[in-house]
Tab-separated table of C-alpha atoms in Angstrom:
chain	number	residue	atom	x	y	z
A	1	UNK	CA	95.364	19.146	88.958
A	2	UNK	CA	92.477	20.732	87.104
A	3	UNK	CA	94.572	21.469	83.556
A	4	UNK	CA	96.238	17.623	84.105
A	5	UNK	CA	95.622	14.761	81.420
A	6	UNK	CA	94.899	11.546	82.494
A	7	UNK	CA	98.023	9.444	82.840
A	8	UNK	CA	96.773	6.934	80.294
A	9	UNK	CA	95.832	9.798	77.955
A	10	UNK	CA	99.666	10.948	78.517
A	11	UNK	CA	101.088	7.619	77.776
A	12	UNK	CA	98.731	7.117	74.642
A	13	UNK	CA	100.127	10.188	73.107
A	14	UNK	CA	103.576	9.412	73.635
A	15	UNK	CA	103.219	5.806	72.502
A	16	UNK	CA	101.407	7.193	69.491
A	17	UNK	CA	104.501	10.096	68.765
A	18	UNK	CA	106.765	7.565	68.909
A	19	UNK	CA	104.873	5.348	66.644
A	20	UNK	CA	105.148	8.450	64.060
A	21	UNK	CA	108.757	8.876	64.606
A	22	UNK	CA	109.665	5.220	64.090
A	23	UNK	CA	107.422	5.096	61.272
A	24	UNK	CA	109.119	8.009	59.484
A	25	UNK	CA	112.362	6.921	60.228
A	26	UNK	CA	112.456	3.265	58.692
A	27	UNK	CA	111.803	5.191	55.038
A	28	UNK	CA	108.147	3.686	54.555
A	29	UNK	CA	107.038	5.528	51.643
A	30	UNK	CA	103.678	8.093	52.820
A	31	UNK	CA	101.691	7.854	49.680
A	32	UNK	CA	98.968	10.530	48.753
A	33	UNK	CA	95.040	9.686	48.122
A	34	UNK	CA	95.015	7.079	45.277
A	35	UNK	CA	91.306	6.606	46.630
A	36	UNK	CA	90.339	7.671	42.958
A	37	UNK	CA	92.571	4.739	41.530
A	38	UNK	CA	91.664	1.022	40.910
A	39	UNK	CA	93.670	-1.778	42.649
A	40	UNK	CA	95.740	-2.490	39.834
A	41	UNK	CA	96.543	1.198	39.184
A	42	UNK	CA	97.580	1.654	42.915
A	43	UNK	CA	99.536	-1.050	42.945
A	44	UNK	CA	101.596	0.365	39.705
A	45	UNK	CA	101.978	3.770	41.757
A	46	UNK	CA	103.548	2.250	44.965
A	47	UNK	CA	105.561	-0.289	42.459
A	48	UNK	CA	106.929	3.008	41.172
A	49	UNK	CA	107.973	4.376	44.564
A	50	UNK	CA	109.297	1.260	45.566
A	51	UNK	CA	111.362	1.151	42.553
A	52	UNK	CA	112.512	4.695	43.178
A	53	UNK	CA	113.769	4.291	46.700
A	54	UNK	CA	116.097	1.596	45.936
A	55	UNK	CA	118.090	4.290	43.812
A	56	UNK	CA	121.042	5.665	46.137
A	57	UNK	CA	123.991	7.197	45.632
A	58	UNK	CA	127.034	4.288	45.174
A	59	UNK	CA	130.602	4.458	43.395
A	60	UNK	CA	130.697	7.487	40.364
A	61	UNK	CA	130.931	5.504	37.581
A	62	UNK	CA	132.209	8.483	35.567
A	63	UNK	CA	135.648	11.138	35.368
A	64	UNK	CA	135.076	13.241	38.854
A	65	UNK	CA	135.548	16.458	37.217
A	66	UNK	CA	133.185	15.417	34.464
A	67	UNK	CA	130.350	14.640	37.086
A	68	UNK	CA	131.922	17.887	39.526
A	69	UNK	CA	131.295	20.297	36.259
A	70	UNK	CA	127.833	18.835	35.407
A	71	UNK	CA	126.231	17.654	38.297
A	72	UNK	CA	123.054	20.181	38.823
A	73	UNK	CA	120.649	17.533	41.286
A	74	UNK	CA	121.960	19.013	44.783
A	75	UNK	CA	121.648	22.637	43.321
A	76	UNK	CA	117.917	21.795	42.544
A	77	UNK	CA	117.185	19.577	45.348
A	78	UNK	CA	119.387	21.014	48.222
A	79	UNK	CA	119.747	17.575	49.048
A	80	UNK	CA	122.292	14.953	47.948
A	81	UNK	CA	121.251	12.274	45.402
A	82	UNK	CA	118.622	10.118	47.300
A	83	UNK	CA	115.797	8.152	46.008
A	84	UNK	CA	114.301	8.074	49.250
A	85	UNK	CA	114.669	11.694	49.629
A	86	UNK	CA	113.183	12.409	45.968
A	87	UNK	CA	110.107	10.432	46.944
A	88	UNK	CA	109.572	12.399	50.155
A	89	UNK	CA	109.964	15.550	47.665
A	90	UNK	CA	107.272	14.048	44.985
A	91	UNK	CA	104.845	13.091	47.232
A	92	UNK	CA	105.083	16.095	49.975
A	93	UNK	CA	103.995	17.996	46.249
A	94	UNK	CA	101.300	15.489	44.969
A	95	UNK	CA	98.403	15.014	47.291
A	96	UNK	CA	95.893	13.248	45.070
A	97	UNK	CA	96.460	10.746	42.468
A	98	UNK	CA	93.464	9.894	39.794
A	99	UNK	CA	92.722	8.473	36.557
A	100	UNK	CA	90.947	9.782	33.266
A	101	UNK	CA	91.020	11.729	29.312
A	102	UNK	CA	94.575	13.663	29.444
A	103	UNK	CA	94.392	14.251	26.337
A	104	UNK	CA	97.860	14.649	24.665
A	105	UNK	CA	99.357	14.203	27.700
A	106	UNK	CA	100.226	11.563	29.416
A	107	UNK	CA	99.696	13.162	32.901
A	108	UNK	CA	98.154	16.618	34.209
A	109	UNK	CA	98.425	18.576	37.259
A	110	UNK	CA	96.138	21.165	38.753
A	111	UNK	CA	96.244	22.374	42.460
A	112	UNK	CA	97.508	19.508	44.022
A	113	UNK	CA	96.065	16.558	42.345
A	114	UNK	CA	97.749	14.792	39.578
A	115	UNK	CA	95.164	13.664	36.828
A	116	UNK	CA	96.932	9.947	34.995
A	117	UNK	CA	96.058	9.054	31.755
A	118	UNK	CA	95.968	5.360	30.466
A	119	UNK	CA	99.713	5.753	29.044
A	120	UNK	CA	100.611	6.316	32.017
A	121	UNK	CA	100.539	2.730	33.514
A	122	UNK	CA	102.212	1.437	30.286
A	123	UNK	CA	104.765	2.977	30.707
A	124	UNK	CA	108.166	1.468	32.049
A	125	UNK	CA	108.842	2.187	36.111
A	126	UNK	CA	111.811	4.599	35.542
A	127	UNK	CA	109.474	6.664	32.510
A	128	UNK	CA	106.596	6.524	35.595
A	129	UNK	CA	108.941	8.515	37.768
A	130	UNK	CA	110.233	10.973	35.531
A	131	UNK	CA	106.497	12.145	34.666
A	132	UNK	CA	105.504	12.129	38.868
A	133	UNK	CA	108.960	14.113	39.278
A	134	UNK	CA	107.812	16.318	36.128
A	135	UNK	CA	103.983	16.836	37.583
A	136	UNK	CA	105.347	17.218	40.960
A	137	UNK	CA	107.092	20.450	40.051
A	138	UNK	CA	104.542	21.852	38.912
A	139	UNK	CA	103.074	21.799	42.274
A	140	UNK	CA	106.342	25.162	43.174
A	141	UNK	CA	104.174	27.529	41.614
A	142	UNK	CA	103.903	29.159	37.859
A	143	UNK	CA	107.546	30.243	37.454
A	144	UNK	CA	107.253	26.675	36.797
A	145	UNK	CA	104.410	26.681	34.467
A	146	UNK	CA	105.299	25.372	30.616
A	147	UNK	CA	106.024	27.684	27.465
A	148	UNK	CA	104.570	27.184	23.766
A	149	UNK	CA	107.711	25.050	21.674
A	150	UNK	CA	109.254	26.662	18.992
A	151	UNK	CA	107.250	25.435	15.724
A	152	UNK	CA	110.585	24.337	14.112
A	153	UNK	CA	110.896	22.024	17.720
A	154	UNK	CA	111.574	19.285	16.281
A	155	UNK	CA	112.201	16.713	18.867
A	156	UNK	CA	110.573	13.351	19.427
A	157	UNK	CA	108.805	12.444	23.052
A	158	UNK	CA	110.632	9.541	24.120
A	159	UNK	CA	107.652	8.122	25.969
A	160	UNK	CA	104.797	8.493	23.157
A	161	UNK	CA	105.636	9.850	19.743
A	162	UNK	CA	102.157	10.243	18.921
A	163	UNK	CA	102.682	13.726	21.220
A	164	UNK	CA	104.635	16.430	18.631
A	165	UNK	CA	105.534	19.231	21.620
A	166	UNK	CA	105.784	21.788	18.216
A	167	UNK	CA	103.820	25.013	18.941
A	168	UNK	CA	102.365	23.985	22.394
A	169	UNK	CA	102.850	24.798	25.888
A	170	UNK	CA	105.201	21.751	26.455
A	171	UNK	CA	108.800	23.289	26.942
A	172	UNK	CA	109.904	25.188	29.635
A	173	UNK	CA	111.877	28.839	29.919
A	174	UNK	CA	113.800	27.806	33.714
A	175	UNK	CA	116.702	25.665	33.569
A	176	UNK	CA	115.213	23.779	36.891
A	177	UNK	CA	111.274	23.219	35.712
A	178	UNK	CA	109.855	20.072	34.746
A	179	UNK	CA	112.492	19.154	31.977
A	180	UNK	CA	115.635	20.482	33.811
A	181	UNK	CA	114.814	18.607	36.765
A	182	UNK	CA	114.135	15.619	35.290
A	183	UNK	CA	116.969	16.022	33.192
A	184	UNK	CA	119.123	16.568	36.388
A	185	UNK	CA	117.802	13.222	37.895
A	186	UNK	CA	118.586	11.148	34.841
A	187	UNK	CA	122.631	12.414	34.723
A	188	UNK	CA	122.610	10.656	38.427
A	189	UNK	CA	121.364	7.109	37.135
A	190	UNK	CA	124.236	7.536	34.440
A	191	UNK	CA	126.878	8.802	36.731
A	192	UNK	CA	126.250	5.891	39.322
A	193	UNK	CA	125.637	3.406	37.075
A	194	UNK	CA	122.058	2.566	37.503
A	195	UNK	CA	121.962	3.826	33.040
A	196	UNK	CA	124.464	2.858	30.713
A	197	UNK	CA	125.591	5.873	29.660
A	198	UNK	CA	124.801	6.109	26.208
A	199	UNK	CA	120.887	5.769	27.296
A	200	UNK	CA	121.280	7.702	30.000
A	201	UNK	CA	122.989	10.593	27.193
A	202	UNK	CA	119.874	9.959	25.242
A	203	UNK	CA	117.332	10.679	27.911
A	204	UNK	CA	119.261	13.567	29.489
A	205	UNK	CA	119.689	15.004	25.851
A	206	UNK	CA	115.777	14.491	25.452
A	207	UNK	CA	114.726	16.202	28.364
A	208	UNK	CA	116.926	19.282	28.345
A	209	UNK	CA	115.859	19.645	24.465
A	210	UNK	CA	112.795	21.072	26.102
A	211	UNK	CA	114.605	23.504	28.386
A	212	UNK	CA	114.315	26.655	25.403
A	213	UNK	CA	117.100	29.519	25.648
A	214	UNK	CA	117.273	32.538	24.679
């Protein structure tokens, strides 16, 4: 037939599908462009990920109604607690990865690509996801764009005190941008376990300082 593939060409396409499929399916992370990275900071990046996707939901390790009353990661996510699931969501957001000046900052995003700073790689592997998650929701749009901190803010950043968020764009006005979601995240670790719970109080408390009320 005239409009007929080749029966090789057929198979070759299934084969290839099905390759996909399977591929997706076994939870191999799909990492974005890190083609602007060195070796060593790669390997840090997928180290991160890897670390992530070992994080799944096990045996509340807190009062039900306690977790019931606070929980706010499904809400956010509209998905269950997953580490897996949270790295899809980061990277389906982030589709460039490279290194240079930030600044302040320890990381910057801008259409798509996320911009690391040297901090970024000294940091520990559960600080490293909390600023992709942070970046990567940044990637929603600008209702999730940062407002100036009060100049009374008087709050430490856990991850580099040198950086004094007072008077610059480094809190948010959403109870689900970069903080809140982050914040959300971190009450999971506690509630299963993977935190103690008096540092996982401590980093919750940190990150929702930034979330400003009216």
């Amino acid at each position: 037939m005239v409009d007929s593939k080749p029966l090789f060409e057929l198979y070759s396409q299934k084969t290839f599908f099905i390759v996909i499929v399977l591929y997706w399916l076994s939870g191999v992370a799909l990492y974005s462009d890190e083609s602007k990275l060195n070796a060593k900071q790669s390997k840090v990046l997928k180290e991160s990920f890897s670390y992530l996707e070992t994080l799944e939901p096990k045996r509340i390790r807190i009062d039900k109604s306690t977790y019931n009353r606070l929980t706010q990661f499904e809400s956010i996510f509209k998905f269950g607690f997953s580490g897996k699931k949270l790295s899809r969501w980061i990277q389906s957001r982030i589709k460039k990865y490279s290194f240079g000046s930030t600044g302040e900052y320890i990381a910057m995003y801008h259409d798509g690509d996320v911009l690391l700073g040297r901090a970024f790689f000294s940091l520990n592997r559960l600080d490293r996801i909390l600023v992709l998650l942070h970046e990567a929701r940044h990637a929603d749009g600008k209702n999730y764009g940062h407002v100036v901190c009060p100049e009374n803010f008087q709050f430490l950043n856990p991850r580099d005190w040198k950086i004094h968020p007072a008077g610059k764009k480094g809190c948010d006005d959403v109870p689900d941008g970069g903080y809140g979601i982050t914040a959300a995240f971190l009450f999971e670790l506690g509630a299963f376990g993977y935190l103690n719970q008096t540092e996982a109080a401590h980093r919750y408390n940190s990150e929702i300082s930034r979330v400003i009320r009216d």
